[in-house]
């Protein structure tokens, strides 16, 4: 059987880690090991060293204080055939001999270190991490710190010419150089600095130290030069706290952002309490036990008591069994002060209303029309609000579900049991566009009048407006249409998207005989340089394949190829593509939860942690949160994997979203598992 396999076969299955492996590197041949060595880092805090010929590790560098890493090992880099470097979530870099001896530990980052790369022909290196920084290390010291306008700086690579390439959570790749010939123009540098100056800095994630707004100087403090490159200085200007960084090469202070939540007001003038540089309505002192230390618990009435309690327990490494007790303490001591919230409950995917005691009766909310194929002119990506969707209400929560007004909010979001599909359609507009483009198509692609009637019958059969079963002739005609040139194929792709939901079509296109051709076709349209309309419809078609068993089997078999191609797409700003990609991850999560495939979960979680930093649309975020919750439900390994990817720090901001409420609720339930 033809396969998309790239031709490699398994030579060894090496094992030695007790949790997932996060990085791999090759140590060059030496006199002692003529074929070289393989080093791997894992979420078990360990580094394993393998010879090429043995599936068991030669030795394991175990993580323990003052010797090995105390958290997940994220990156490895080679210094020579005898030495290598490692970086980890414990914010340290370590230099090792291949014998297993830790030679040196480097500190400089204030949060997870994600990536490390070595300069050519020397032992200097660079690192990037969760503290918004790229750091250049020379002779064992952090010689330069470069801030970026993105929270997570995921990866770095030093080129042969000494330039440094970094990739960050804002979806942008940046190159830094010491060469005057390759330096960006003054306009580009100024644009970068402007973007950096507008960033918001959370004092908990940066290395800003303790902040007392009353004691901060004004801008005159910036007249004094810094004492070292990367030195951070805070000043108060017009009631705001701004962060600046000293650049030795330029001899000036560069603004790196505003410190969020720090207006400089006092409790007397604002009624707020300043704690760790942020203002709160309350800061409680909590004694967990008589002999132990007391803890500060900050809280705003706009915050969720349960999420605040969760964050408090996490920060202070306290038993999560106290969650209910701490949340009740907050609510009791704030006398129930909260912002007013809507009493309306709705289906998290379709918006359909549920019955809530005490609320006025009325019809349930009708799901919004598909923005791609709804009423109005048929234009890929256009919006519509006039056509009701094909099919019934999403049964995810069900209309008429009774929920007591006083009951605690229930997790109705995950684990999700069934695939989410794209069902909205306006068949007449799709057919109208198909006929229009067929009229201008080249002769070798043109469909006959009979072909168009055949496709109309297929669309009728698959959109439940006809009791007929799709025929082999109809499917053959559809296959010819979806092989049209890329600039006119999108109506045919839309028919495929709708048709593949039908059991007969799903079985035909996803069966052993034809499934490879279908995947090759759809992956072709996910080309990063392809048309957005085709990318969108190909993603939606892949999502709809999950509706039947044959499609699920196919999608799981070709998971690696599909996910790889999907993540390589240029996401751009098209929210419909973001929602489709999020739905694809959600449908994979549903399948992976059923079979408990940890390798597949690792791949899916990795993509979610990347995508959730890029997309902005809250419906896409919601589907990614449901996917995340489904993947980690009832699986401690998946929970640890998600933690090591820093997922919790990326999703916390959505716990304060007011609308739609489902995003905030779902986020809280996910955080409760992490």
XYZ file of C-alpha atoms in Angstrom, residues 111-611:
501
model
C 11.707 31.987 33.882
C 11.755 28.824 31.735
C 14.630 28.545 29.253
C 13.321 27.020 26.034
C 16.272 26.934 23.647
C 20.076 27.105 23.490
C 22.544 27.433 20.594
C 26.355 27.701 20.426
C 28.441 30.170 18.413
C 30.712 28.549 15.797
C 34.328 27.864 16.757
C 33.956 28.863 20.433
C 32.178 28.063 23.689
C 29.979 31.176 23.799
C 26.252 30.566 23.414
C 22.774 32.126 23.335
C 19.537 31.233 25.138
C 15.874 32.216 24.898
C 12.985 31.738 27.279
C 9.680 32.704 28.863
C 10.996 36.038 30.234
C 10.753 37.829 26.850
C 14.508 37.710 26.357
C 17.350 36.551 24.161
C 20.556 36.346 26.212
C 24.089 36.221 24.825
C 26.629 34.439 27.031
C 30.365 35.093 26.652
C 33.102 33.502 28.760
C 30.508 32.129 31.155
C 28.755 35.457 31.797
C 25.522 36.927 30.435
C 27.080 39.666 28.293
C 23.920 41.012 26.654
C 20.159 40.802 27.163
C 17.834 41.621 24.259
C 14.145 42.008 25.076
C 11.474 41.081 22.552
C 7.842 42.254 22.256
C 6.551 38.717 22.936
C 6.217 36.816 26.200
C 7.642 33.491 24.978
C 10.836 33.378 22.918
C 10.575 29.741 21.871
C 13.691 29.003 19.879
C 17.083 30.319 18.782
C 19.776 29.332 16.332
C 23.255 30.774 15.727
C 24.128 30.864 12.009
C 27.585 30.120 10.613
C 28.212 33.868 10.184
C 27.486 34.511 13.878
C 24.013 36.012 13.367
C 21.299 34.901 15.805
C 17.824 33.849 14.638
C 14.982 33.694 17.175
C 11.324 32.670 16.902
C 8.741 33.979 19.357
C 5.111 33.553 20.378
C 3.996 36.541 18.301
C 4.646 34.475 15.152
C 7.643 36.569 14.031
C 11.202 35.397 13.294
C 13.889 37.997 14.021
C 17.601 38.018 13.133
C 20.178 39.862 15.266
C 23.688 40.649 14.027
C 26.948 42.330 15.078
C 27.763 43.081 11.432
C 27.266 46.691 10.338
C 26.746 45.487 6.754
C 23.758 43.351 7.719
C 22.200 45.684 10.293
C 18.598 46.675 9.585
C 17.728 50.188 8.443
C 17.168 52.955 10.994
C 13.434 52.834 10.207
C 13.207 49.090 10.899
C 15.151 49.405 14.145
C 12.908 52.266 15.246
C 9.807 50.214 14.399
C 11.155 47.356 16.541
C 11.840 49.706 19.457
C 8.370 51.226 19.142
C 6.784 47.777 19.276
C 8.942 46.885 22.265
C 8.077 50.076 24.132
C 4.358 49.367 23.784
C 4.616 45.906 25.358
C 3.068 45.208 28.756
C 5.280 43.632 31.401
C 3.887 41.504 34.202
C 6.210 42.115 37.181
C 5.833 38.466 38.153
C 7.370 37.190 34.913
C 10.130 39.766 34.356
C 13.271 40.339 36.405
C 12.061 43.687 37.726
C 12.450 42.930 41.416
C 10.142 44.290 44.112
C 8.280 47.396 42.995
C 7.245 50.221 45.318
C 5.559 52.777 43.108
C 5.863 55.574 45.684
C 9.656 55.306 45.778
C 10.259 55.315 42.017
C 12.037 58.322 40.436
C 10.914 60.208 37.324
C 12.474 60.381 33.856
C 15.416 62.381 35.176
C 16.742 59.068 36.511
C 17.462 58.047 32.899
C 20.149 60.739 32.616
C 22.479 58.527 34.658
C 24.173 55.800 32.568
C 23.735 52.129 33.399
C 26.442 50.009 34.971
C 26.074 46.930 32.739
C 24.425 45.837 29.519
C 20.845 44.724 30.035
C 20.446 46.525 33.360
C 16.773 47.287 34.002
C 15.586 50.571 35.479
C 12.016 51.527 36.440
C 10.721 55.088 36.391
C 7.353 56.706 37.041
C 6.005 58.966 34.293
C 2.514 60.503 34.314
C 1.277 57.954 36.832
C 2.572 54.946 34.843
C 5.535 52.727 35.634
C 7.828 52.230 32.643
C 10.710 49.772 32.277
C 13.949 50.703 30.499
C 17.010 48.633 29.643
C 20.577 49.928 29.321
C 22.369 49.297 26.008
C 26.159 49.480 26.329
C 26.697 49.488 22.553
C 24.368 52.471 22.055
C 25.063 54.207 25.353
C 21.377 54.845 26.101
C 18.300 53.568 27.917
C 15.774 51.756 25.671
C 12.153 51.457 26.790
C 11.112 47.807 26.953
C 7.509 48.241 28.065
C 4.981 49.395 30.627
C 4.639 47.523 33.915
C 0.984 46.469 33.955
C -1.263 47.168 36.927
C 1.019 49.854 38.406
C -0.578 53.286 38.291
C 1.517 54.652 41.123
C -1.544 55.560 43.180
C -1.601 54.854 46.911
C -4.264 53.073 48.896
C -5.327 56.411 50.332
C -5.815 58.049 46.908
C -7.238 55.108 44.977
C -8.712 52.816 47.623
C -6.389 50.080 46.300
C -3.615 48.102 47.974
C -0.286 47.877 46.137
C 1.245 44.397 46.225
C 4.210 43.271 44.090
C 3.752 46.307 41.838
C 0.041 45.743 41.159
C -3.059 47.282 42.703
C -5.681 45.121 44.413
C -8.962 45.695 46.217
C -7.824 43.319 48.970
C -4.550 41.771 50.128
C -5.236 39.158 52.807
C -2.690 37.597 55.148
C -3.333 33.860 55.285
C -1.922 31.537 57.966
C -2.048 27.967 56.708
C -0.867 26.514 60.018
C 0.309 27.944 63.319
C 3.950 26.927 62.976
C 4.340 27.789 59.288
C 4.813 31.102 57.474
C 1.957 33.426 56.521
C 1.146 34.139 52.861
C -0.183 37.182 51.048
C -3.345 36.628 49.020
C -4.156 39.541 46.646
C -7.658 39.817 45.157
C -9.724 42.184 42.995
C -13.519 42.033 42.959
C -13.309 41.610 39.177
C -11.370 38.350 39.667
C -12.753 34.833 39.785
C -12.461 33.610 43.428
C -11.808 30.039 42.286
C -9.075 31.011 39.835
C -7.494 33.328 42.410
C -7.514 30.480 44.934
C -5.968 28.123 42.374
C -3.175 30.612 41.527
C -2.505 31.249 45.229
C -2.091 27.536 45.964
C 0.105 27.014 42.892
C 2.362 29.981 43.632
C 2.969 28.944 47.248
C 3.175 25.199 46.533
C 0.238 24.455 48.835
C -2.031 21.408 48.778
C -4.710 21.768 46.039
C -7.192 20.178 48.476
C -7.470 23.668 50.018
C -9.050 25.046 46.810
C -12.669 25.126 48.056
C -11.620 26.416 51.477
C -9.547 29.315 50.058
C -12.228 30.269 47.511
C -14.858 30.327 50.298
C -12.512 32.435 52.451
C -12.248 34.998 49.610
C -15.992 35.152 49.047
C -16.758 35.412 52.779
C -14.218 38.187 53.356
C -15.175 40.247 50.317
C -18.848 40.078 51.331
C -19.689 38.645 47.932
C -18.631 41.756 46.015
C -18.384 40.902 42.329
C -19.115 42.544 39.029
C -22.572 41.746 37.681
C -22.600 38.838 35.253
C -25.149 37.632 32.749
C -27.449 34.832 33.883
C -27.650 33.475 30.341
C -26.224 30.017 29.783
C -25.516 28.891 26.245
C -24.199 25.974 24.302
C -20.428 26.537 24.111
C -20.210 25.698 20.411
C -23.468 26.915 18.901
C -24.718 29.469 21.429
C -28.076 27.664 21.873
C -29.813 28.667 25.100
C -30.618 26.369 28.025
C -33.470 26.650 30.524
C -32.387 28.414 33.742
C -34.875 28.634 36.652
C -36.012 32.199 37.232
C -35.139 33.393 33.751
C -37.732 34.551 31.246
C -38.912 31.980 28.771
C -38.188 32.283 25.117
C -36.801 30.508 22.143
C -33.219 29.337 22.234
C -30.544 31.294 20.487
C -30.137 30.325 16.855
C -26.529 29.526 16.004
C -24.816 32.143 13.902
C -24.537 31.344 10.216
C -21.252 30.023 8.850
C -19.192 33.077 7.895
C -17.952 31.350 4.764
C -21.061 29.907 3.106
C -23.893 31.829 4.776
C -26.341 34.203 3.068
C -25.081 36.986 0.849
C -22.593 36.869 -1.985
C -20.551 33.644 -1.963
C -17.058 34.918 -1.152
C -14.492 32.892 0.811
C -14.112 34.390 4.275
C -17.131 36.695 3.991
C -19.669 36.960 6.804
C -23.370 36.317 6.810
C -26.225 36.417 9.266
C -29.330 35.447 7.367
C -29.276 31.699 6.786
C -30.007 29.147 9.446
C -27.547 26.257 9.585
C -28.176 22.906 7.994
C -28.986 20.306 10.628
C -30.209 20.638 14.234
C -28.848 22.247 17.352
C -25.489 20.958 18.595
C -26.381 18.328 21.210
C -23.299 19.217 23.289
C -25.338 20.665 26.187
C -28.875 20.235 24.827
C -31.671 22.759 24.936
C -33.958 22.501 27.947
C -31.234 21.228 30.267
C -32.225 22.164 33.836
C -29.618 23.745 36.078
C -30.247 25.079 39.548
C -29.424 28.770 39.845
C -27.585 28.124 43.098
C -25.633 25.114 41.882
C -21.885 25.269 41.362
C -20.937 25.663 37.709
C -20.494 22.254 36.150
C -17.770 21.303 33.687
C -19.838 20.803 30.546
C -16.904 21.415 28.246
C -14.573 18.423 28.385
C -13.605 15.699 27.905
C -15.383 16.106 24.575
C -16.802 12.833 23.284
C -17.706 13.604 19.667
C -16.127 15.414 16.746
C -17.097 19.006 15.955
C -18.002 19.530 12.291
C -18.605 22.431 9.936
C -22.200 21.975 8.785
C -23.373 25.445 7.769
C -24.124 25.826 4.067
C -26.086 27.618 1.402
C -26.201 24.990 -1.366
C -27.703 27.324 -3.976
C -24.889 29.848 -3.615
C -22.224 27.139 -3.742
C -23.722 25.725 -6.950
C -24.116 29.226 -8.394
C -20.430 29.958 -7.860
C -19.444 26.555 -9.250
C -21.425 27.231 -12.464
C -19.966 30.732 -12.766
C -16.371 29.496 -12.518
C -17.098 26.518 -14.754
C -18.097 28.951 -17.497
C -14.622 30.511 -17.503
C -12.650 27.288 -16.916
C -10.291 25.863 -19.520
C -11.840 23.250 -21.831
C -9.987 20.325 -20.235
C -11.474 21.205 -16.824
C -14.961 22.246 -17.875
C -17.887 20.235 -16.495
C -20.872 19.339 -18.675
C -24.429 20.338 -17.845
C -25.050 16.743 -16.751
C -22.015 16.949 -14.423
C -23.421 20.066 -12.776
C -26.807 18.375 -12.265
C -24.971 15.375 -10.786
C -23.174 17.601 -8.267
C -26.436 19.334 -7.412
C -27.979 15.944 -6.567
C -24.929 15.043 -4.476
C -25.185 18.286 -2.530
C -28.907 17.684 -1.991
C -28.271 14.143 -0.735
C -25.476 15.126 1.657
C -27.215 18.211 3.071
C -30.228 16.153 4.178
C -32.615 17.793 1.736
C -33.020 14.532 -0.160
C -33.506 10.933 0.918
C -31.262 9.649 -1.898
C -27.933 7.962 -1.264
C -24.861 9.419 -3.061
C -23.899 7.356 -6.102
C -20.523 6.290 -7.465
C -21.056 8.552 -10.488
C -21.654 11.557 -8.230
C -18.451 10.885 -6.291
C -16.430 10.460 -9.506
C -17.725 13.807 -10.751
C -16.868 15.453 -7.434
C -13.333 14.032 -7.601
C -12.861 15.581 -11.044
C -14.100 18.932 -9.727
C -11.797 19.019 -6.680
C -8.848 18.544 -9.031
C -9.577 21.874 -10.728
C -6.828 24.567 -10.751
C -6.263 26.224 -7.354
C -7.703 29.591 -8.349
C -11.193 28.198 -9.110
C -11.441 25.002 -7.027
C -12.955 26.416 -3.825
C -16.678 25.740 -4.565
C -15.818 22.110 -5.343
C -13.840 21.894 -2.091
C -16.880 23.230 -0.273
C -19.024 20.447 -1.749
C -16.376 17.936 -0.618
C -16.404 19.510 2.859
C -20.169 18.970 3.134
C -20.287 15.588 1.378
C -17.641 13.846 3.469
C -20.022 14.037 6.469
C -22.313 11.510 4.748
C -21.499 7.902 5.777
C -21.426 6.673 2.158
C -19.052 9.409 1.008
C -16.906 9.094 4.132
C -16.535 5.357 3.620
C -15.722 5.812 -0.076
C -13.118 8.580 0.198
C -11.576 7.402 3.498
C -11.424 3.668 2.749
C -8.196 1.713 2.351
C -8.474 1.998 -1.430
C -8.681 5.761 -1.885
C -7.694 7.404 1.395
C -4.128 8.349 0.435
C -5.330 10.285 -2.605
C -7.764 12.272 -0.425
C -5.071 13.233 2.088
C -2.567 14.149 -0.622
C -5.200 16.358 -2.229
C -6.160 18.177 0.974
C -2.580 18.599 2.205
C -1.718 20.178 -1.150
C -4.158 22.980 -0.348
C -2.524 23.587 3.057
C 0.581 24.856 1.300
C 1.772 28.025 3.158
C 1.809 29.886 -0.179
C -1.656 28.689 -1.180
C -4.932 30.613 -1.335
C -6.601 31.250 2.015
C -9.986 30.062 0.729
C -8.522 26.670 -0.188
C -6.615 26.419 3.096
C -9.789 27.117 5.033
C -11.944 24.598 3.175
C -9.245 21.909 3.268
C -9.019 22.298 7.063
C -12.807 22.136 7.371
C -12.938 19.033 5.179
C -10.308 17.351 7.380
C -12.394 18.218 10.454
C -15.514 16.718 8.882
C -13.686 13.473 8.080
C -13.882 12.670 11.823
C -17.672 12.240 11.624
C -17.485 8.502 10.772
C -15.300 5.575 11.780
C -13.540 5.272 8.398
C -12.582 8.948 8.515
C -11.359 8.727 12.112
C -9.161 5.755 11.221
C -7.706 7.610 8.256
C -7.064 10.813 10.230
C -5.287 8.897 12.985
C -3.177 6.908 10.511
C -2.036 10.079 8.744
C -1.862 12.194 11.916
C 1.822 13.044 11.651
C 1.647 14.263 8.044
C -1.559 16.245 8.628
C -0.395 17.942 11.823
C 3.013 18.744 10.374
C 1.493 20.374 7.301
C -1.160 22.215 9.332
C 1.348 23.798 11.721
C 3.565 24.912 8.814
C 0.779 27.066 7.384
C 1.103 30.832 7.650
C -1.716 31.557 10.105
C -2.101 35.189 9.080
C -5.040 37.070 10.549
C -7.915 35.032 9.081
C -9.989 34.104 12.128
C -11.923 31.464 10.167
C -8.671 29.609 9.484
C -7.781 29.913 13.172
C -11.139 28.391 14.165
C -10.765 25.565 11.628
C -7.246 24.742 12.835
C -8.419 24.804 16.458
C -11.288 22.468 15.552
C -8.877 20.064 13.857
C -6.848 19.911 17.093
C -10.065 19.426 19.081
C -11.179 16.500 16.920
C -7.756 14.890 17.259
C -8.015 15.395 21.026
C -11.362 13.537 21.051
C -9.806 10.529 19.290
C -6.600 10.599 21.341
C -8.566 10.691 24.587
C -10.404 7.505 23.567
C -7.253 5.534 22.704
C -4.940 7.255 25.243
C -2.069 7.608 22.762
C 0.588 9.587 24.704
C 2.784 10.132 21.626
C -0.152 11.620 19.737
C -1.151 13.674 22.776
C 2.380 15.065 23.014
C 2.274 16.152 19.373
C -1.186 17.673 19.745
C -0.301 19.511 22.982
C 2.840 20.914 21.404
C 0.856 22.342 18.484
C -1.831 23.745 20.798
C 0.801 25.482 22.948
C 2.167 27.131 19.796
C -1.135 28.009 18.147
